Coordinates of C-alpha atoms in Angstrom, one line a residue:
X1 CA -18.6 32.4 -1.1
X2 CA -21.6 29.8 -0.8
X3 CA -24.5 31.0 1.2
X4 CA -25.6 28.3 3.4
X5 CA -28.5 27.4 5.9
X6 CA -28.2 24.8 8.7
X7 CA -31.1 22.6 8.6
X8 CA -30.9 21.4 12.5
X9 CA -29.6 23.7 15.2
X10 CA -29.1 20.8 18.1
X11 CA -25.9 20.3 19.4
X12 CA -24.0 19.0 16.4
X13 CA -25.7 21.6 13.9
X14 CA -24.5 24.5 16.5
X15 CA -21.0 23.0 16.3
X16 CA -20.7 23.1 12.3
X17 CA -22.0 26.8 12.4
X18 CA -19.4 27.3 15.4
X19 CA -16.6 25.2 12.7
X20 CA -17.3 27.6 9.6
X21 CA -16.6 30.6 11.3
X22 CA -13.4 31.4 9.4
X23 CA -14.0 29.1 6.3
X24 CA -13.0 30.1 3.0
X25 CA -15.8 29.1 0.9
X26 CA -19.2 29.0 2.8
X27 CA -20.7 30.6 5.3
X28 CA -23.9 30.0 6.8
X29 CA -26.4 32.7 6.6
X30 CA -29.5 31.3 7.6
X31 CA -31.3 28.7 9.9
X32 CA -34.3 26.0 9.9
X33 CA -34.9 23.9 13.1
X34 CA -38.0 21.8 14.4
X35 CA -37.8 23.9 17.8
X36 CA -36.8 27.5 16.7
X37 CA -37.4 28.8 20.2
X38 CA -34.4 26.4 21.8
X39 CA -32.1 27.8 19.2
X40 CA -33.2 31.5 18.9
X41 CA -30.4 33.1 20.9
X42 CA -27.5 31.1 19.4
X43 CA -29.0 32.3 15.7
X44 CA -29.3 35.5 16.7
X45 CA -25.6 35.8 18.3
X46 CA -24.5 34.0 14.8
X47 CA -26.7 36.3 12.6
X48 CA -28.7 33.8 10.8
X49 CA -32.3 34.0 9.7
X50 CA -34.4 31.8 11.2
X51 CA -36.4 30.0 8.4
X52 CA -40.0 28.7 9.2
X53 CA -38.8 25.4 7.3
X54 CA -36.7 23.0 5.9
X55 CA -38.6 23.8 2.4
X56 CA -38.8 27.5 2.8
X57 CA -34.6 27.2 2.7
X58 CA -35.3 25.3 -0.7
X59 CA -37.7 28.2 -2.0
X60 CA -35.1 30.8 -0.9
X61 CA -32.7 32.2 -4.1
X62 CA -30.8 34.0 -1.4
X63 CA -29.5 30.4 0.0
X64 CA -26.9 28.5 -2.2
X65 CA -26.8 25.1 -0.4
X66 CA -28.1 23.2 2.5
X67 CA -26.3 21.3 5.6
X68 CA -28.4 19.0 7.6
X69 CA -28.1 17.9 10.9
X70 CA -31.2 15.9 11.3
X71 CA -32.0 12.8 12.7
X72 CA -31.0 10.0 10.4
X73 CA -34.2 8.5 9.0
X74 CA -34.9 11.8 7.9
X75 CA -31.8 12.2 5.5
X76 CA -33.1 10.4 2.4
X77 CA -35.8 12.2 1.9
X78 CA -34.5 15.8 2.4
X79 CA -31.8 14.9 0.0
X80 CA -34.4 14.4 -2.8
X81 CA -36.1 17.3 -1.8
X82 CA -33.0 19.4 -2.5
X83 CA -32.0 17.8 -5.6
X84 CA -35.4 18.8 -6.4
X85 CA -35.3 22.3 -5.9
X86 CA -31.5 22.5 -7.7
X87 CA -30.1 22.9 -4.5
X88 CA -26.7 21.6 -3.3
X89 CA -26.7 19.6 0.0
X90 CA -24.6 18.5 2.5
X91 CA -25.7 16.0 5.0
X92 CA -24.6 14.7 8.2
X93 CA -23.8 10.7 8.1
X94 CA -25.3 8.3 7.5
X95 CA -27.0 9.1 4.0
X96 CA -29.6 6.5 4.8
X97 CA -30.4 3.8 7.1
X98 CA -30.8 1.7 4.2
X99 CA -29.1 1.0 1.1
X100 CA -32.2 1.1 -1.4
X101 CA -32.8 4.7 0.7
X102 CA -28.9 5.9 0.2
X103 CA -29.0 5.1 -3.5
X104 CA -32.3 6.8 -4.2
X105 CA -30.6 9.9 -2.5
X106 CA -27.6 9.6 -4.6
X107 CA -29.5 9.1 -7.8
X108 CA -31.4 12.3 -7.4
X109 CA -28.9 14.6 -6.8
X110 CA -27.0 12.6 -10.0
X111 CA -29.4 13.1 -11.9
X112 CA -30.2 16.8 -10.9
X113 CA -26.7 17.7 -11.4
X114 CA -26.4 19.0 -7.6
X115 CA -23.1 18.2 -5.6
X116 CA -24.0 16.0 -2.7
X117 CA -21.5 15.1 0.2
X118 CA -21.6 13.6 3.3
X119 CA -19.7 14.1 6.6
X120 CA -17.5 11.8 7.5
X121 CA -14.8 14.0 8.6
X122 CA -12.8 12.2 9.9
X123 CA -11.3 11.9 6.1
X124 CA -10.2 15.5 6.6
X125 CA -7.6 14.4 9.0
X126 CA -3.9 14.7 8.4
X127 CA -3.1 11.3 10.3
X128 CA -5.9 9.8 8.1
X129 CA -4.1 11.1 5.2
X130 CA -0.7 10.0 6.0
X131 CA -1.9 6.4 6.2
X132 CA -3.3 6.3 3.1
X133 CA 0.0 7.6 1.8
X134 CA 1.5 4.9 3.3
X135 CA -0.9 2.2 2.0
X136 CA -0.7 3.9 -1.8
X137 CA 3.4 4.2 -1.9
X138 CA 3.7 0.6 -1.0
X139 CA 5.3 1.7 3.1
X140 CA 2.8 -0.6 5.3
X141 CA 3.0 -2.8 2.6
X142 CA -0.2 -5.2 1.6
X143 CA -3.0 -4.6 4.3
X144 CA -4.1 -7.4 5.8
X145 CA -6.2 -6.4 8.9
X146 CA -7.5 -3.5 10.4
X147 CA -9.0 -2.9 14.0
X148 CA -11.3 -0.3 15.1
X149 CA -13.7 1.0 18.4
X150 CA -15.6 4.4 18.9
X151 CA -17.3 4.2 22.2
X152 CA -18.6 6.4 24.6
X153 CA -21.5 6.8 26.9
X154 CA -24.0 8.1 24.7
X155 CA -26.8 6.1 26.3
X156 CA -26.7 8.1 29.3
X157 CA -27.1 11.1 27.5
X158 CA -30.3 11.3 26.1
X159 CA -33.6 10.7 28.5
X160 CA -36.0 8.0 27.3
X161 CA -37.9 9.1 24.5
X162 CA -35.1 10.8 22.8
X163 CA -35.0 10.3 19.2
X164 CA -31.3 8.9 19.9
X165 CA -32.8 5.8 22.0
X166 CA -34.8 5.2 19.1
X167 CA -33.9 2.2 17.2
X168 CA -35.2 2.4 13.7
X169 CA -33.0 6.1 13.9
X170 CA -30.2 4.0 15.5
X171 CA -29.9 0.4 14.1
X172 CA -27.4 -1.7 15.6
X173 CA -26.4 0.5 18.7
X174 CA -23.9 2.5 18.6
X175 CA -22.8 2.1 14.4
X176 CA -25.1 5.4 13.4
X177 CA -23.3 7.6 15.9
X178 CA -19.8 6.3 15.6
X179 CA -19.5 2.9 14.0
X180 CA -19.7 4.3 10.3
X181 CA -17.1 6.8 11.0
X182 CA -14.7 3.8 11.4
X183 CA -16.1 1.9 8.6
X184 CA -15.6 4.9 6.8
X185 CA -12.0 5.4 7.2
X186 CA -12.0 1.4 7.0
X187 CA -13.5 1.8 3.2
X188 CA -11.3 4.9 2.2
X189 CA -7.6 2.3 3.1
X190 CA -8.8 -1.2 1.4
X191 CA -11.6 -0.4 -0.6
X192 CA -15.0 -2.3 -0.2
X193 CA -16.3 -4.3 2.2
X194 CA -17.7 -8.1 1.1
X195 CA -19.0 -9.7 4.1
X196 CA -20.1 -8.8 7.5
X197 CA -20.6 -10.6 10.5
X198 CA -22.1 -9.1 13.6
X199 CA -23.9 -9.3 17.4
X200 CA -26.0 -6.5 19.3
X201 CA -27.3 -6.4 22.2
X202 CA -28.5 -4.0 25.1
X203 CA -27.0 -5.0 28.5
X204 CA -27.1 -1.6 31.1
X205 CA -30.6 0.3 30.5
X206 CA -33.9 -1.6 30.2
X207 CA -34.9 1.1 27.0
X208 CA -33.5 2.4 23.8
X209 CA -30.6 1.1 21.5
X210 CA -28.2 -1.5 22.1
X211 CA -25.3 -0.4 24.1
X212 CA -22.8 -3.8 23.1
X213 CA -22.1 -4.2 19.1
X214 CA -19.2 -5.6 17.6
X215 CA -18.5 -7.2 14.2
X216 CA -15.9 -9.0 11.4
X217 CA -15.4 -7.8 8.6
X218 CA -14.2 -9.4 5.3
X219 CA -12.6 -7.1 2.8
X220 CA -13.1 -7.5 -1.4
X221 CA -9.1 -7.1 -1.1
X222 CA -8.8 -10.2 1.3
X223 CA -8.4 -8.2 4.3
X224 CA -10.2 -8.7 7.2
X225 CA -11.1 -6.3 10.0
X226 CA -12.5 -6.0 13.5
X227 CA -15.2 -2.9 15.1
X228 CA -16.5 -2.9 18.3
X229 CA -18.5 0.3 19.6
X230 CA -20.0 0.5 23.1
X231 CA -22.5 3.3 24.1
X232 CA -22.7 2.6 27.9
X233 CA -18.5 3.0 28.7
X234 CA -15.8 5.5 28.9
X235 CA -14.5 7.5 25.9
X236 CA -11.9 5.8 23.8
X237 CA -11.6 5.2 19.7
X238 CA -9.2 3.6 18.2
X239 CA -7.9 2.7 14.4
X240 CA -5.4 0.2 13.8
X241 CA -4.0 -0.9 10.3
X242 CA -1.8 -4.2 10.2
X243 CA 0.6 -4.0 7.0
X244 CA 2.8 -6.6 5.6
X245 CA 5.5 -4.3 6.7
X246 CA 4.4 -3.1 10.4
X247 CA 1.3 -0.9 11.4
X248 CA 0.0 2.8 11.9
X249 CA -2.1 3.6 14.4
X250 CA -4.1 6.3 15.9
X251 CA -6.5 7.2 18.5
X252 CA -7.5 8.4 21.7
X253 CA -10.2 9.7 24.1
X254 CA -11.1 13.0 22.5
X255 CA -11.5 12.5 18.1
X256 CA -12.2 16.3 16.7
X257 CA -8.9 17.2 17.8
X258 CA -6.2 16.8 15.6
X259 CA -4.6 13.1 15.4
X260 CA -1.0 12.1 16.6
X261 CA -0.1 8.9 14.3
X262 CA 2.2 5.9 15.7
X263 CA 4.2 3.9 13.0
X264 CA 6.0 1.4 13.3
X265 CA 7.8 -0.4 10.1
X266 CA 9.8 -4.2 10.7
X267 CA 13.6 -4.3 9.8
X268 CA 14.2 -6.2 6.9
X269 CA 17.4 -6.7 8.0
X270 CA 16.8 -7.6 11.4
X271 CA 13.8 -9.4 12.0
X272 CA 13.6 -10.6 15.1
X273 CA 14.3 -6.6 16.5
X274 CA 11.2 -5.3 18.1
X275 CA 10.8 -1.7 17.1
X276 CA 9.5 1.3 19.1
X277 CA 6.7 3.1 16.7
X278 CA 7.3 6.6 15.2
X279 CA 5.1 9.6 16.8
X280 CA 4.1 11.6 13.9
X281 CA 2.2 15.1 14.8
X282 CA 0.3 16.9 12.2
X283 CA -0.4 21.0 11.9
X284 CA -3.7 21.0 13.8
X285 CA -6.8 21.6 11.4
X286 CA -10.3 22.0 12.1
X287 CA -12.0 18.6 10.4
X288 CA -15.4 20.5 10.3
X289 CA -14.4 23.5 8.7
X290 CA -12.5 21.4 5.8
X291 CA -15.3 19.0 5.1
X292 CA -17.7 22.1 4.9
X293 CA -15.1 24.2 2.5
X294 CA -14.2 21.0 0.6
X295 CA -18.2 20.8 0.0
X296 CA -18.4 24.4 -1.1
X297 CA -15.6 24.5 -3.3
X298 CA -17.3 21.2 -5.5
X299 CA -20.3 23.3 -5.5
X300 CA -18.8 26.2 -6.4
X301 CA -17.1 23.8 -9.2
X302 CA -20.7 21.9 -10.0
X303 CA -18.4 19.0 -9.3
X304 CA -19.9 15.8 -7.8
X305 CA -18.9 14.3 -4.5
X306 CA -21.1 11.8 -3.0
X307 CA -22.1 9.2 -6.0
X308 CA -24.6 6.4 -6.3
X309 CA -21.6 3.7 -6.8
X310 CA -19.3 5.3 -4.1
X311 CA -18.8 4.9 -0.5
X312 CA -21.5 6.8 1.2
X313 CA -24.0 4.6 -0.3
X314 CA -21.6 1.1 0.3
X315 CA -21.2 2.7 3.9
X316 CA -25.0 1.8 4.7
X317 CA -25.4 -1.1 2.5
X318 CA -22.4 -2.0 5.3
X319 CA -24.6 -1.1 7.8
X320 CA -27.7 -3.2 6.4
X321 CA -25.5 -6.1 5.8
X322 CA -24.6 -5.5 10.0
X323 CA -28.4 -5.8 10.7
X324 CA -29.3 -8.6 8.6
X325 CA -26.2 -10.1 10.5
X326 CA -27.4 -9.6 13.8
X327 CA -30.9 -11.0 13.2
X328 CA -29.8 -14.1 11.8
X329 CA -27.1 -15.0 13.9
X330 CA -24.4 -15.7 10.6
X331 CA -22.4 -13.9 8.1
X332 CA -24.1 -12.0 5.8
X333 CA -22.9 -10.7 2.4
X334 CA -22.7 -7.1 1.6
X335 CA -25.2 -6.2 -1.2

């Protein structure tokens, strides 16, 4: 069992500790936060120690790995701490907010020989899987396009000041939050992206990030894809993958839950027939919970995850190439 502290006890760090109750391989035993009072009486009905800091869970032999749920810019830089002090880490997305950044994190714990992972969990879920399946076994058939949202109203939910409405933690609205969970599952169907194309802007609140992004995508593969994510509407995501021989979709309001999946294949021997998709339900399955035990069992295994060449780190040169877009106006290739 892998003996954990949670390195950020806001609302999303609270929520992991909440999703590893019951886990097989980790369990967190100990807690570092920049506001220890706020978070005192959830610690204490969890039983974890409450650390002064984020480097005296590094010092501690009595803590196997980290999990942080910190603000994005500070990712990078508690990464390489960790791989520093031999310790395995698992790190809420994105592993940087900029490629050179992501890299340097991977490199370090490569070169320490710690397991690294990030969480995207929406990899974790059975839907998820299924397509892929159906991409790998030849089913759906060459992809050619995929379509994607995550939106919300996240930019009523912070006041101003929040490190959320800040933009150098949020770059390009709502992609930090949601967007790269799409680009993710986008990545882990057709591979990598070569070229994004992109536009921002900030139409509802006169502060904090954009609340309007959308962009185009064009695939290594020859696929091309769409994302849009929205911070000032309703709930709603949305995945979409276009086949050479029909589609699979999923999504919904609420995405922790566990997915339903809609398929629908063409005839060969009846074209012109237009074909109700296949519902597909899955077993449900805590995303959290498997990301967390996946992490712990590579640990446990001193088997690597997250790599310098793999798609954490093409995730936010993704994202960089989305910023570079918006600034200029064009298309811009995908370092």
């Amino acid at each position: 069992m892998i003996r954990a502290a949670i390195i950020g006890l806001g609302t999303w760090g609270q929520h992991l500790v909440r999703c590893a109750e019951g886990a097989k391989h980790i369990r967190f035993t100990a807690a570092a936060t920049r506001t220890p009072a706020k978070a005192a009486d959830f610690a204490a009905s969890r039983g974890l120690r409450m650390l002064e800091s984020y480097e005296a869970a590094l010092a501690d032999p009595e803590i196997d790995a980290v999990v942080l749920a910190t603000p994005h810019t500070q990712h990078t830089d508690q990464i390489v701490a960790a791989a520093a002090a031999g310790k395995p880490v698992f790190t809420e997305k994105p592993l940087g907010v900029n490629a050179a950044d992501a890299r340097r994190a991977a490199e370090a714990c490569a070169k320490a020989g710690v397991t690294l992972a990030v969480g995207y969990n929406w990899r974790f879920q059975p839907a998820l899987q299924r397509i892929k399946a159906l991409v790998e076994d030849g089913t759906l058939g060459r992809i050619l396009h995929m379509e994607g949202n995550f939106c919300g109203p996240s930019a009523y939910r912070f006041p101003k000041g929040h490190w959320r409405h800040d933009r150098n933690e949020g770059p390009a609205g709502g992609m930090t939050g949601r967007g790269v969970h799409v680009v993710d599952a986008m990545l882990s169907l057709a591979g990598p992206i070569e070229q994004a194309t992109a536009q921002s802007f900030r139409l509802v609140q006169d502060f904090g990030m954009d609340d309007t992004t959308s962009m185009l995508f064009r695939f290594r593969s020859g696929a091309t894809g769409y994302l849009g994510t929205l911070i000032a509407t309703a709930e709603t995501w949305r995945l979409q993958v276009f086949g050479s021989n029909g589609w699979a979709e999923v999504g919904d309001v609420e995405h922790l839950p566990t997915w339903q999946l809609r398929l629908c294949l063409i005839d060969r021997n009846d074209i012109g027939k237009k074909q109700r998709p296949q519902v597909i339900t899955f077993e449900d399955t805590s995303t959290e919970r498997a990301e967390l035990d996946h992490f712990a069992e590579a640990v446990q295994a001193k088997r690597p995850l997250a790599l310098p060449d793999g798609d954490g780190v093409h995730n936010v040169a993704v994202l960089e190439a989305i910023m570079a877009s918006i600034a200029s106006g064009g298309p811009v290739k995908v370092s």
